[in-house]
Amino acid sequence: MDYKLAVRDNHPEDTIIEIPGQAGITRIGKGYCTIIAGPCAVESREKYLEIAVQVKNMGAHILRGGAFKPRTSPYSFAGLGREGLKILEEAREITGLPVITELMDVRELDQILRYSDIIQIGSRNMQNYSLLREVGRVRKPVMIKRGLSATIEEWLLAAEYVLCEGNGEVILCERGIRTFEVMTRNTVDIAAVALLKDLSHLPVIVDPSHATGQRNLVGPVARAAIAAGADGLMIEVHQNPQEALSDGPQSLTPELFLDVLDHLKDLAALNHRKWGQAQ
Ligand code: PEP
Ligand code: MN
């Protein structure tokens, strides 16, 4: 198969990504349980800084927040753009945590490189091959979310595009796929997590928020993901989900997030995982 750089054959040791920050080095990969948390989108400076400090104090390791949002409808809130990136930068300074945000268009690459510690390639762009090649040429970790209807092979080949351009720091993120089932937003593929941890040396994380679309399912799926071998999770948290500009129904309140983390810490310890950050 053509995903030769992504598999263990030529790279038996696990890739562990290290992100230096003011609060120490954050690691993503085997042996760790790393939590990425924050709202779907950066909505305002006040709201973002507040939630960033809250999730940090609760135990999150990396902050998320979209500044350039891919929206199904052209009339929906599409993020604050560069202003959103600056808010992320401020949150990084205040909390000392690294940040991740989505790159939608190669024209925004320079801005994202300046403000973000990890580049997120969203599901809708998983097969945007020119974008993948561009992020393959930079020195910054890239998290590739699984395409809406992508097979595991297509997903690995997307990772291969980045790897073969010279960027070895790739993280795979399972976020559910489209199936005939409509009672959940997507269908989470837990077997893909176990399969990829076996086949590939790359870190695998799971996004139980987009995978389910429902806040009450986030905790159970998060636990299933870690039990199946995922190296971390990406979870949407909003201080007032009813008023969120995107993805309110799947966003946890800070209280619920704390509860989910409590269970996860026990599970991580049981599985001999370090809790994301190690000095
Ligand atoms: C996101 O994580 O902000 C997002 C848009 O998710 P996905 O690309 O998985 O739909
Ligand atoms: Mn979202």
PDB file of C-alpha atoms and ligand atoms in Angstrom:
ATOM      1  CA  MET A   1       0.000   0.000   0.000  1.00  0.00           C
ATOM      2  CA  ASP A   2       1.016   3.579  -0.592  1.00  0.00           C
ATOM      3  CA  TYR A   3       0.734   4.765   2.993  1.00  0.00           C
ATOM      4  CA  LYS A   4       4.266   3.516   3.665  1.00  0.00           C
ATOM      5  CA  LEU A   5       5.412   6.391   5.878  1.00  0.00           C
ATOM      6  CA  ALA A   6       2.319   6.223   8.073  1.00  0.00           C
ATOM      7  CA  VAL A   7       2.687   2.550   8.990  1.00  0.00           C
ATOM      8  CA  ARG A   8       4.994   0.864  11.458  1.00  0.00           C
ATOM      9  CA  ASP A   9       6.980  -1.199   8.932  1.00  0.00           C
ATOM     10  CA  ASN A  10       9.572   1.526   8.358  1.00  0.00           C
ATOM     11  CA  HIS A  11       8.905   3.337  11.616  1.00  0.00           C
ATOM     12  CA  PRO A  12       8.437   0.863  14.464  1.00  0.00           C
ATOM     13  CA  GLU A  13       8.692   3.419  17.281  1.00  0.00           C
ATOM     14  CA  ASP A  14       5.583   5.400  18.177  1.00  0.00           C
ATOM     15  CA  THR A  15       5.560   9.035  17.157  1.00  0.00           C
ATOM     16  CA  ILE A  16       5.134  11.204  20.224  1.00  0.00           C
ATOM     17  CA  ILE A  17       4.530  14.843  19.435  1.00  0.00           C
ATOM     18  CA  GLU A  18       5.995  17.380  21.825  1.00  0.00           C
ATOM     19  CA  ILE A  19       4.604  20.880  22.002  1.00  0.00           C
ATOM     20  CA  PRO A  20       6.590  23.275  24.138  1.00  0.00           C
ATOM     21  CA  GLY A  21       4.658  25.947  26.001  1.00  0.00           C
ATOM     22  CA  GLN A  22       4.931  28.215  29.003  1.00  0.00           C
ATOM     23  CA  ALA A  23       3.267  25.582  31.170  1.00  0.00           C
ATOM     24  CA  GLY A  24       5.747  22.872  30.130  1.00  0.00           C
ATOM     25  CA  ILE A  25       5.884  20.355  27.307  1.00  0.00           C
ATOM     26  CA  THR A  26       2.601  18.878  26.155  1.00  0.00           C
ATOM     27  CA  ARG A  27       2.866  15.439  24.631  1.00  0.00           C
ATOM     28  CA  ILE A  28       0.528  13.585  22.316  1.00  0.00           C
ATOM     29  CA  GLY A  29       1.142   9.921  21.625  1.00  0.00           C
ATOM     30  CA  LYS A  30       1.513   6.513  23.174  1.00  0.00           C
ATOM     31  CA  GLY A  31       1.557   6.468  26.940  1.00  0.00           C
ATOM     32  CA  TYR A  32      -0.285   9.778  27.327  1.00  0.00           C
ATOM     33  CA  CYS A  33      -3.858  10.880  27.622  1.00  0.00           C
ATOM     34  CA  THR A  34      -4.024  14.408  26.213  1.00  0.00           C
ATOM     35  CA  ILE A  35      -7.127  16.566  26.387  1.00  0.00           C
ATOM     36  CA  ILE A  36      -7.908  19.293  23.875  1.00  0.00           C
ATOM     37  CA  ALA A  37     -10.855  21.433  24.982  1.00  0.00           C
ATOM     38  CA  GLY A  38     -12.664  24.660  24.274  1.00  0.00           C
ATOM     39  CA  PRO A  39     -15.626  25.988  22.355  1.00  0.00           C
ATOM     40  CA  CYS A  40     -16.431  25.111  18.762  1.00  0.00           C
ATOM     41  CA  ALA A  41     -15.658  28.681  17.695  1.00  0.00           C
ATOM     42  CA  VAL A  42     -13.963  31.699  19.224  1.00  0.00           C
ATOM     43  CA  GLU A  43     -17.049  33.898  19.655  1.00  0.00           C
ATOM     44  CA  SER A  44     -15.690  36.881  21.585  1.00  0.00           C
ATOM     45  CA  ARG A  45     -12.589  37.838  23.560  1.00  0.00           C
ATOM     46  CA  GLU A  46     -14.334  37.863  26.947  1.00  0.00           C
ATOM     47  CA  LYS A  47     -16.083  34.526  26.465  1.00  0.00           C
ATOM     48  CA  TYR A  48     -13.024  32.802  25.058  1.00  0.00           C
ATOM     49  CA  LEU A  49     -10.602  33.939  27.742  1.00  0.00           C
ATOM     50  CA  GLU A  50     -13.070  32.912  30.436  1.00  0.00           C
ATOM     51  CA  ILE A  51     -13.622  29.394  29.112  1.00  0.00           C
ATOM     52  CA  ALA A  52      -9.904  28.955  28.340  1.00  0.00           C
ATOM     53  CA  VAL A  53      -8.966  29.605  31.964  1.00  0.00           C
ATOM     54  CA  GLN A  54     -11.778  27.350  33.183  1.00  0.00           C
ATOM     55  CA  VAL A  55     -10.829  24.335  31.082  1.00  0.00           C
ATOM     56  CA  LYS A  56      -7.163  24.814  31.945  1.00  0.00           C
ATOM     57  CA  ASN A  57      -7.928  24.835  35.659  1.00  0.00           C
ATOM     58  CA  MET A  58     -10.012  21.691  35.226  1.00  0.00           C
ATOM     59  CA  GLY A  59      -7.123  19.804  33.616  1.00  0.00           C
ATOM     60  CA  ALA A  60      -7.187  20.365  29.846  1.00  0.00           C
ATOM     61  CA  HIS A  61      -3.803  20.388  28.093  1.00  0.00           C
ATOM     62  CA  ILE A  62      -4.511  22.150  24.799  1.00  0.00           C
ATOM     63  CA  LEU A  63      -7.053  24.849  23.898  1.00  0.00           C
ATOM     64  CA  ARG A  64      -9.275  24.605  20.842  1.00  0.00           C
ATOM     65  CA  GLY A  65     -11.391  27.226  19.089  1.00  0.00           C
ATOM     66  CA  GLY A  66     -12.235  27.861  15.448  1.00  0.00           C
ATOM     67  CA  ALA A  67     -11.412  31.238  13.924  1.00  0.00           C
ATOM     68  CA  PHE A  68     -12.119  30.121  10.356  1.00  0.00           C
ATOM     69  CA  LYS A  69     -15.162  27.856  10.554  1.00  0.00           C
ATOM     70  CA  PRO A  70     -16.360  25.516   7.821  1.00  0.00           C
ATOM     71  CA  ARG A  71     -20.166  25.885   7.906  1.00  0.00           C
ATOM     72  CA  THR A  72     -22.701  23.936   5.892  1.00  0.00           C
ATOM     73  CA  SER A  73     -24.763  27.068   5.289  1.00  0.00           C
ATOM     74  CA  PRO A  74     -23.109  30.184   3.882  1.00  0.00           C
ATOM     75  CA  TYR A  75     -25.350  32.233   6.192  1.00  0.00           C
ATOM     76  CA  SER A  76     -24.087  30.694   9.447  1.00  0.00           C
ATOM     77  CA  PHE A  77     -21.473  32.279  11.729  1.00  0.00           C
ATOM     78  CA  ALA A  78     -18.128  31.496  10.101  1.00  0.00           C
ATOM     79  CA  GLY A  79     -15.750  32.632  12.833  1.00  0.00           C
ATOM     80  CA  LEU A  80     -13.943  35.856  13.663  1.00  0.00           C
ATOM     81  CA  GLY A  81     -11.025  35.210  11.313  1.00  0.00           C
ATOM     82  CA  ARG A  82      -7.793  36.987  12.213  1.00  0.00           C
ATOM     83  CA  GLU A  83      -9.405  38.622  15.255  1.00  0.00           C
ATOM     84  CA  GLY A  84     -10.176  35.113  16.521  1.00  0.00           C
ATOM     85  CA  LEU A  85      -6.549  34.092  16.053  1.00  0.00           C
ATOM     86  CA  LYS A  86      -5.401  37.028  18.150  1.00  0.00           C
ATOM     87  CA  ILE A  87      -7.787  35.995  20.915  1.00  0.00           C
ATOM     88  CA  LEU A  88      -6.309  32.493  20.784  1.00  0.00           C
ATOM     89  CA  GLU A  89      -2.852  34.007  21.138  1.00  0.00           C
ATOM     90  CA  GLU A  90      -3.965  35.941  24.205  1.00  0.00           C
ATOM     91  CA  ALA A  91      -5.494  32.812  25.715  1.00  0.00           C
ATOM     92  CA  ARG A  92      -2.238  30.973  25.114  1.00  0.00           C
ATOM     93  CA  GLU A  93      -0.343  33.709  26.956  1.00  0.00           C
ATOM     94  CA  ILE A  94      -2.743  33.772  29.883  1.00  0.00           C
ATOM     95  CA  THR A  95      -3.025  30.001  30.349  1.00  0.00           C
ATOM     96  CA  GLY A  96       0.395  28.889  29.129  1.00  0.00           C
ATOM     97  CA  LEU A  97      -1.353  26.160  27.115  1.00  0.00           C
ATOM     98  CA  PRO A  98      -0.783  25.473  23.409  1.00  0.00           C
ATOM     99  CA  VAL A  99      -3.665  26.107  20.998  1.00  0.00           C
ATOM    100  CA  ILE A 100      -5.101  24.352  17.969  1.00  0.00           C
ATOM    101  CA  THR A 101      -7.249  25.917  15.274  1.00  0.00           C
ATOM    102  CA  GLU A 102      -8.441  24.955  11.825  1.00  0.00           C
ATOM    103  CA  LEU A 103      -6.751  25.950   8.588  1.00  0.00           C
ATOM    104  CA  MET A 104      -9.356  26.064   5.811  1.00  0.00           C
ATOM    105  CA  ASP A 105      -7.502  27.819   3.046  1.00  0.00           C
ATOM    106  CA  VAL A 106      -3.855  27.943   2.074  1.00  0.00           C
ATOM    107  CA  ARG A 107      -4.126  31.751   1.949  1.00  0.00           C
ATOM    108  CA  GLU A 108      -4.489  31.687   5.744  1.00  0.00           C
ATOM    109  CA  LEU A 109      -1.476  29.464   6.371  1.00  0.00           C
ATOM    110  CA  ASP A 110       0.912  32.256   7.436  1.00  0.00           C
ATOM    111  CA  GLN A 111      -1.563  33.594   9.987  1.00  0.00           C
ATOM    112  CA  ILE A 112      -2.295  30.148  11.400  1.00  0.00           C
ATOM    113  CA  LEU A 113       1.423  29.389  11.629  1.00  0.00           C
ATOM    114  CA  ARG A 114       1.946  32.539  13.616  1.00  0.00           C
ATOM    115  CA  TYR A 115      -0.889  32.026  16.092  1.00  0.00           C
ATOM    116  CA  SER A 116      -1.475  28.279  16.409  1.00  0.00           C
ATOM    117  CA  ASP A 117       0.677  25.498  17.882  1.00  0.00           C
ATOM    118  CA  ILE A 118      -1.095  22.746  15.957  1.00  0.00           C
ATOM    119  CA  ILE A 119      -2.734  23.063  12.538  1.00  0.00           C
ATOM    120  CA  GLN A 120      -6.126  21.398  12.297  1.00  0.00           C
ATOM    121  CA  ILE A 121      -7.225  20.067   8.935  1.00  0.00           C
ATOM    122  CA  GLY A 122     -10.977  19.673   9.153  1.00  0.00           C
ATOM    123  CA  SER A 123     -13.015  16.743   7.891  1.00  0.00           C
ATOM    124  CA  ARG A 124     -14.202  18.661   4.878  1.00  0.00           C
ATOM    125  CA  ASN A 125     -10.616  19.269   3.804  1.00  0.00           C
ATOM    126  CA  MET A 126      -9.213  15.821   4.496  1.00  0.00           C
ATOM    127  CA  GLN A 127      -8.884  15.261   0.777  1.00  0.00           C
ATOM    128  CA  ASN A 128      -7.777  18.764  -0.146  1.00  0.00           C
ATOM    129  CA  TYR A 129      -4.472  17.551  -1.489  1.00  0.00           C
ATOM    130  CA  SER A 130      -2.887  20.915  -2.219  1.00  0.00           C
ATOM    131  CA  LEU A 131      -3.638  22.008   1.359  1.00  0.00           C
ATOM    132  CA  LEU A 132      -2.167  18.755   2.707  1.00  0.00           C
ATOM    133  CA  ARG A 133       1.011  19.236   0.687  1.00  0.00           C
ATOM    134  CA  GLU A 134       1.377  22.793   1.976  1.00  0.00           C
ATOM    135  CA  VAL A 135       1.121  21.749   5.623  1.00  0.00           C
ATOM    136  CA  GLY A 136       3.583  18.975   4.826  1.00  0.00           C
ATOM    137  CA  ARG A 137       6.164  21.631   4.048  1.00  0.00           C
ATOM    138  CA  VAL A 138       5.969  23.451   7.380  1.00  0.00           C
ATOM    139  CA  ARG A 139       7.393  22.581  10.768  1.00  0.00           C
ATOM    140  CA  LYS A 140       4.320  22.414  12.905  1.00  0.00           C
ATOM    141  CA  PRO A 141       2.188  19.478  14.067  1.00  0.00           C
ATOM    142  CA  VAL A 142      -0.850  18.793  11.897  1.00  0.00           C
ATOM    143  CA  MET A 143      -4.024  17.114  13.120  1.00  0.00           C
ATOM    144  CA  ILE A 144      -6.035  15.539  10.317  1.00  0.00           C
ATOM    145  CA  LYS A 145      -9.673  14.893  11.074  1.00  0.00           C
ATOM    146  CA  ARG A 146     -11.239  11.942   9.309  1.00  0.00           C
ATOM    147  CA  GLY A 147     -13.321  12.928   6.286  1.00  0.00           C
ATOM    148  CA  LEU A 148     -17.104  12.758   6.559  1.00  0.00           C
ATOM    149  CA  SER A 149     -17.220   9.578   4.503  1.00  0.00           C
ATOM    150  CA  ALA A 150     -13.567   8.634   4.331  1.00  0.00           C
ATOM    151  CA  THR A 151     -12.299   5.089   4.603  1.00  0.00           C
ATOM    152  CA  ILE A 152      -9.378   4.414   6.925  1.00  0.00           C
ATOM    153  CA  GLU A 153      -7.210   3.911   3.852  1.00  0.00           C
ATOM    154  CA  GLU A 154      -8.137   7.309   2.407  1.00  0.00           C
ATOM    155  CA  TRP A 155      -7.449   8.871   5.778  1.00  0.00           C
ATOM    156  CA  LEU A 156      -4.010   7.251   6.011  1.00  0.00           C
ATOM    157  CA  LEU A 157      -3.243   8.430   2.494  1.00  0.00           C
ATOM    158  CA  ALA A 158      -4.171  11.970   3.541  1.00  0.00           C
ATOM    159  CA  ALA A 159      -1.611  11.632   6.359  1.00  0.00           C
ATOM    160  CA  GLU A 160       0.857  10.288   3.817  1.00  0.00           C
ATOM    161  CA  TYR A 161       0.570  13.526   1.802  1.00  0.00           C
ATOM    162  CA  VAL A 162       1.825  15.456   4.826  1.00  0.00           C
ATOM    163  CA  LEU A 163       4.478  12.909   5.789  1.00  0.00           C
ATOM    164  CA  CYS A 164       5.942  12.590   2.295  1.00  0.00           C
ATOM    165  CA  GLU A 165       6.481  16.343   2.098  1.00  0.00           C
ATOM    166  CA  GLY A 166       8.715  16.072   5.160  1.00  0.00           C
ATOM    167  CA  ASN A 167       6.453  16.877   8.096  1.00  0.00           C
ATOM    168  CA  GLY A 168       6.464  13.861  10.402  1.00  0.00           C
ATOM    169  CA  GLU A 169       4.277  15.407  13.076  1.00  0.00           C
ATOM    170  CA  VAL A 170       0.843  14.144  12.135  1.00  0.00           C
ATOM    171  CA  ILE A 171      -2.023  13.346  14.497  1.00  0.00           C
ATOM    172  CA  LEU A 172      -5.112  11.453  13.320  1.00  0.00           C
ATOM    173  CA  CYS A 173      -8.492  12.439  14.739  1.00  0.00           C
ATOM    174  CA  GLU A 174     -11.537  10.163  14.518  1.00  0.00           C
ATOM    175  CA  ARG A 175     -14.661  12.349  14.570  1.00  0.00           C
ATOM    176  CA  GLY A 176     -17.302   9.946  13.354  1.00  0.00           C
ATOM    177  CA  ILE A 177     -18.413   9.108   9.831  1.00  0.00           C
ATOM    178  CA  ARG A 178     -21.671   9.297   7.912  1.00  0.00           C
ATOM    179  CA  THR A 179     -23.778   6.182   7.969  1.00  0.00           C
ATOM    180  CA  PHE A 180     -27.491   5.414   7.570  1.00  0.00           C
ATOM    181  CA  GLU A 181     -27.899   6.183  11.294  1.00  0.00           C
ATOM    182  CA  VAL A 182     -29.410   9.569  12.002  1.00  0.00           C
ATOM    183  CA  MET A 183     -30.083   9.484  15.743  1.00  0.00           C
ATOM    184  CA  THR A 184     -26.481  10.494  16.327  1.00  0.00           C
ATOM    185  CA  ARG A 185     -24.779  13.237  14.301  1.00  0.00           C
ATOM    186  CA  ASN A 186     -22.156  10.782  13.066  1.00  0.00           C
ATOM    187  CA  THR A 187     -21.217   7.174  13.768  1.00  0.00           C
ATOM    188  CA  VAL A 188     -18.060   6.885  15.813  1.00  0.00           C
ATOM    189  CA  ASP A 189     -15.661   4.215  14.590  1.00  0.00           C
ATOM    190  CA  ILE A 190     -13.977   2.878  17.709  1.00  0.00           C
ATOM    191  CA  ALA A 191     -12.516  -0.070  15.803  1.00  0.00           C
ATOM    192  CA  ALA A 192     -10.648   2.424  13.599  1.00  0.00           C
ATOM    193  CA  VAL A 193      -8.868   3.698  16.691  1.00  0.00           C
ATOM    194  CA  ALA A 194      -7.669   0.227  17.729  1.00  0.00           C
ATOM    195  CA  LEU A 195      -6.791  -0.625  14.123  1.00  0.00           C
ATOM    196  CA  LEU A 196      -4.748   2.552  13.610  1.00  0.00           C
ATOM    197  CA  LYS A 197      -2.891   2.197  16.906  1.00  0.00           C
ATOM    198  CA  ASP A 198      -1.847  -1.241  15.686  1.00  0.00           C
ATOM    199  CA  LEU A 199      -1.037  -0.361  12.075  1.00  0.00           C
ATOM    200  CA  SER A 200       0.423   3.109  12.423  1.00  0.00           C
ATOM    201  CA  HIS A 201       2.948   4.862  14.651  1.00  0.00           C
ATOM    202  CA  LEU A 202       0.988   8.115  14.569  1.00  0.00           C
ATOM    203  CA  PRO A 203      -0.979   9.442  17.560  1.00  0.00           C
ATOM    204  CA  VAL A 204      -4.741   8.933  17.326  1.00  0.00           C
ATOM    205  CA  ILE A 205      -7.226  11.082  19.133  1.00  0.00           C
ATOM    206  CA  VAL A 206     -11.027  11.009  19.207  1.00  0.00           C
ATOM    207  CA  ASP A 207     -13.503  13.888  19.043  1.00  0.00           C
ATOM    208  CA  PRO A 208     -16.610  12.592  20.855  1.00  0.00           C
ATOM    209  CA  SER A 209     -18.371  15.940  20.387  1.00  0.00           C
ATOM    210  CA  HIS A 210     -18.649  15.959  16.588  1.00  0.00           C
ATOM    211  CA  ALA A 211     -18.845  12.164  16.592  1.00  0.00           C
ATOM    212  CA  THR A 212     -22.118  12.131  18.525  1.00  0.00           C
ATOM    213  CA  GLY A 213     -23.603  15.619  18.300  1.00  0.00           C
ATOM    214  CA  GLN A 214     -25.154  15.157  21.759  1.00  0.00           C
ATOM    215  CA  ARG A 215     -23.658  16.309  25.024  1.00  0.00           C
ATOM    216  CA  ASN A 216     -24.945  13.312  27.018  1.00  0.00           C
ATOM    217  CA  LEU A 217     -23.017  10.923  24.754  1.00  0.00           C
ATOM    218  CA  VAL A 218     -19.688  12.730  24.980  1.00  0.00           C
ATOM    219  CA  GLY A 219     -18.587  11.138  28.286  1.00  0.00           C
ATOM    220  CA  PRO A 220     -19.384   7.518  27.376  1.00  0.00           C
ATOM    221  CA  VAL A 221     -17.748   7.799  23.935  1.00  0.00           C
ATOM    222  CA  ALA A 222     -14.718   9.573  25.419  1.00  0.00           C
ATOM    223  CA  ARG A 223     -14.225   6.674  27.833  1.00  0.00           C
ATOM    224  CA  ALA A 224     -14.710   4.092  25.066  1.00  0.00           C
ATOM    225  CA  ALA A 225     -12.085   5.890  22.975  1.00  0.00           C
ATOM    226  CA  ILE A 226      -9.452   5.848  25.711  1.00  0.00           C
ATOM    227  CA  ALA A 227     -10.243   2.217  26.514  1.00  0.00           C
ATOM    228  CA  ALA A 228      -9.740   1.345  22.823  1.00  0.00           C
ATOM    229  CA  GLY A 229      -6.299   2.953  22.804  1.00  0.00           C
ATOM    230  CA  ALA A 230      -6.837   6.576  21.757  1.00  0.00           C
ATOM    231  CA  ASP A 231      -4.023   8.901  22.844  1.00  0.00           C
ATOM    232  CA  GLY A 232      -6.337  11.757  23.684  1.00  0.00           C
ATOM    233  CA  LEU A 233      -9.610  13.546  23.084  1.00  0.00           C
ATOM    234  CA  MET A 234     -10.918  16.757  21.607  1.00  0.00           C
ATOM    235  CA  ILE A 235     -13.974  17.988  23.505  1.00  0.00           C
ATOM    236  CA  GLU A 236     -16.164  21.047  22.910  1.00  0.00           C
ATOM    237  CA  VAL A 237     -16.949  23.073  26.029  1.00  0.00           C
ATOM    238  CA  HIS A 238     -19.035  26.263  26.203  1.00  0.00           C
ATOM    239  CA  GLN A 239     -20.071  28.296  29.261  1.00  0.00           C
ATOM    240  CA  ASN A 240     -23.593  28.629  27.898  1.00  0.00           C
ATOM    241  CA  PRO A 241     -24.266  26.013  25.208  1.00  0.00           C
ATOM    242  CA  GLN A 242     -27.829  27.307  24.607  1.00  0.00           C
ATOM    243  CA  GLU A 243     -26.341  30.494  23.264  1.00  0.00           C
ATOM    244  CA  ALA A 244     -23.414  29.017  21.360  1.00  0.00           C
ATOM    245  CA  LEU A 245     -23.067  30.273  17.789  1.00  0.00           C
ATOM    246  CA  SER A 246     -22.243  26.744  16.618  1.00  0.00           C
ATOM    247  CA  ASP A 247     -22.517  23.198  17.965  1.00  0.00           C
ATOM    248  CA  GLY A 248     -24.360  24.082  21.184  1.00  0.00           C
ATOM    249  CA  PRO A 249     -26.159  20.691  21.470  1.00  0.00           C
ATOM    250  CA  GLN A 250     -22.874  18.797  21.658  1.00  0.00           C
ATOM    251  CA  SER A 251     -21.015  21.281  23.849  1.00  0.00           C
ATOM    252  CA  LEU A 252     -20.441  20.425  27.501  1.00  0.00           C
ATOM    253  CA  THR A 253     -20.917  22.988  30.222  1.00  0.00           C
ATOM    254  CA  PRO A 254     -17.784  23.464  32.362  1.00  0.00           C
ATOM    255  CA  GLU A 255     -19.456  21.437  35.141  1.00  0.00           C
ATOM    256  CA  LEU A 256     -20.137  18.496  32.818  1.00  0.00           C
ATOM    257  CA  PHE A 257     -16.610  18.754  31.417  1.00  0.00           C
ATOM    258  CA  LEU A 258     -15.178  18.469  34.910  1.00  0.00           C
ATOM    259  CA  ASP A 259     -17.282  15.388  35.538  1.00  0.00           C
ATOM    260  CA  VAL A 260     -16.124  13.766  32.264  1.00  0.00           C
ATOM    261  CA  LEU A 261     -12.492  14.551  33.138  1.00  0.00           C
ATOM    262  CA  ASP A 262     -12.833  13.006  36.594  1.00  0.00           C
ATOM    263  CA  HIS A 263     -13.834   9.692  35.031  1.00  0.00           C
ATOM    264  CA  LEU A 264     -11.141   9.985  32.374  1.00  0.00           C
ATOM    265  CA  LYS A 265      -8.370  10.580  34.881  1.00  0.00           C
ATOM    266  CA  ASP A 266      -9.258   7.320  36.624  1.00  0.00           C
ATOM    267  CA  LEU A 267      -9.380   5.499  33.317  1.00  0.00           C
ATOM    268  CA  ALA A 268      -6.062   6.992  32.192  1.00  0.00           C
ATOM    269  CA  ALA A 269      -4.411   5.875  35.444  1.00  0.00           C
ATOM    270  CA  LEU A 270      -5.890   2.399  35.038  1.00  0.00           C
ATOM    271  CA  ASN A 271      -4.378   2.228  31.553  1.00  0.00           C
ATOM    272  CA  HIS A 272      -0.990   3.518  32.771  1.00  0.00           C
ATOM    273  CA  ARG A 273      -1.260   6.737  30.802  1.00  0.00           C
ATOM    274  CA  LYS A 274       0.345   9.973  31.822  1.00  0.00           C
ATOM    275  CA  TRP A 275      -2.014  12.907  31.945  1.00  0.00           C
ATOM    276  CA  GLY A 276      -0.874  14.878  28.844  1.00  0.00           C
ATOM    277  CA  GLN A 277       1.644  17.193  30.305  1.00  0.00           C
ATOM    278  CA  ALA A 278       5.019  16.229  31.625  1.00  0.00           C
ATOM    279  CA  GLN A 279       7.796  18.657  32.390  1.00  0.00           C
TER     280      GLN A 279
HETATM  281  C1  PEP B   1     -14.069  21.279  14.356  1.00  0.00           C
HETATM  282  O1  PEP B   1     -13.456  20.475  15.074  1.00  0.00           O
HETATM  283  O2  PEP B   1     -14.057  22.493  14.591  1.00  0.00           O
HETATM  284  C2  PEP B   1     -14.810  20.805  13.168  1.00  0.00           C
HETATM  285  C3  PEP B   1     -15.328  21.657  12.300  1.00  0.00           C
HETATM  286  O3  PEP B   1     -14.896  19.476  13.071  1.00  0.00           O
HETATM  287  P1  PEP B   1     -14.992  18.520  11.779  1.00  0.00           P
HETATM  288  O4  PEP B   1     -13.997  19.025  10.775  1.00  0.00           O
HETATM  289  O5  PEP B   1     -14.665  17.186  12.347  1.00  0.00           O
HETATM  290  O6  PEP B   1     -16.416  18.600  11.300  1.00  0.00           O
HETATM  291 MN    MN B   2     -17.792  22.216  16.303  1.00  0.00          MN
END
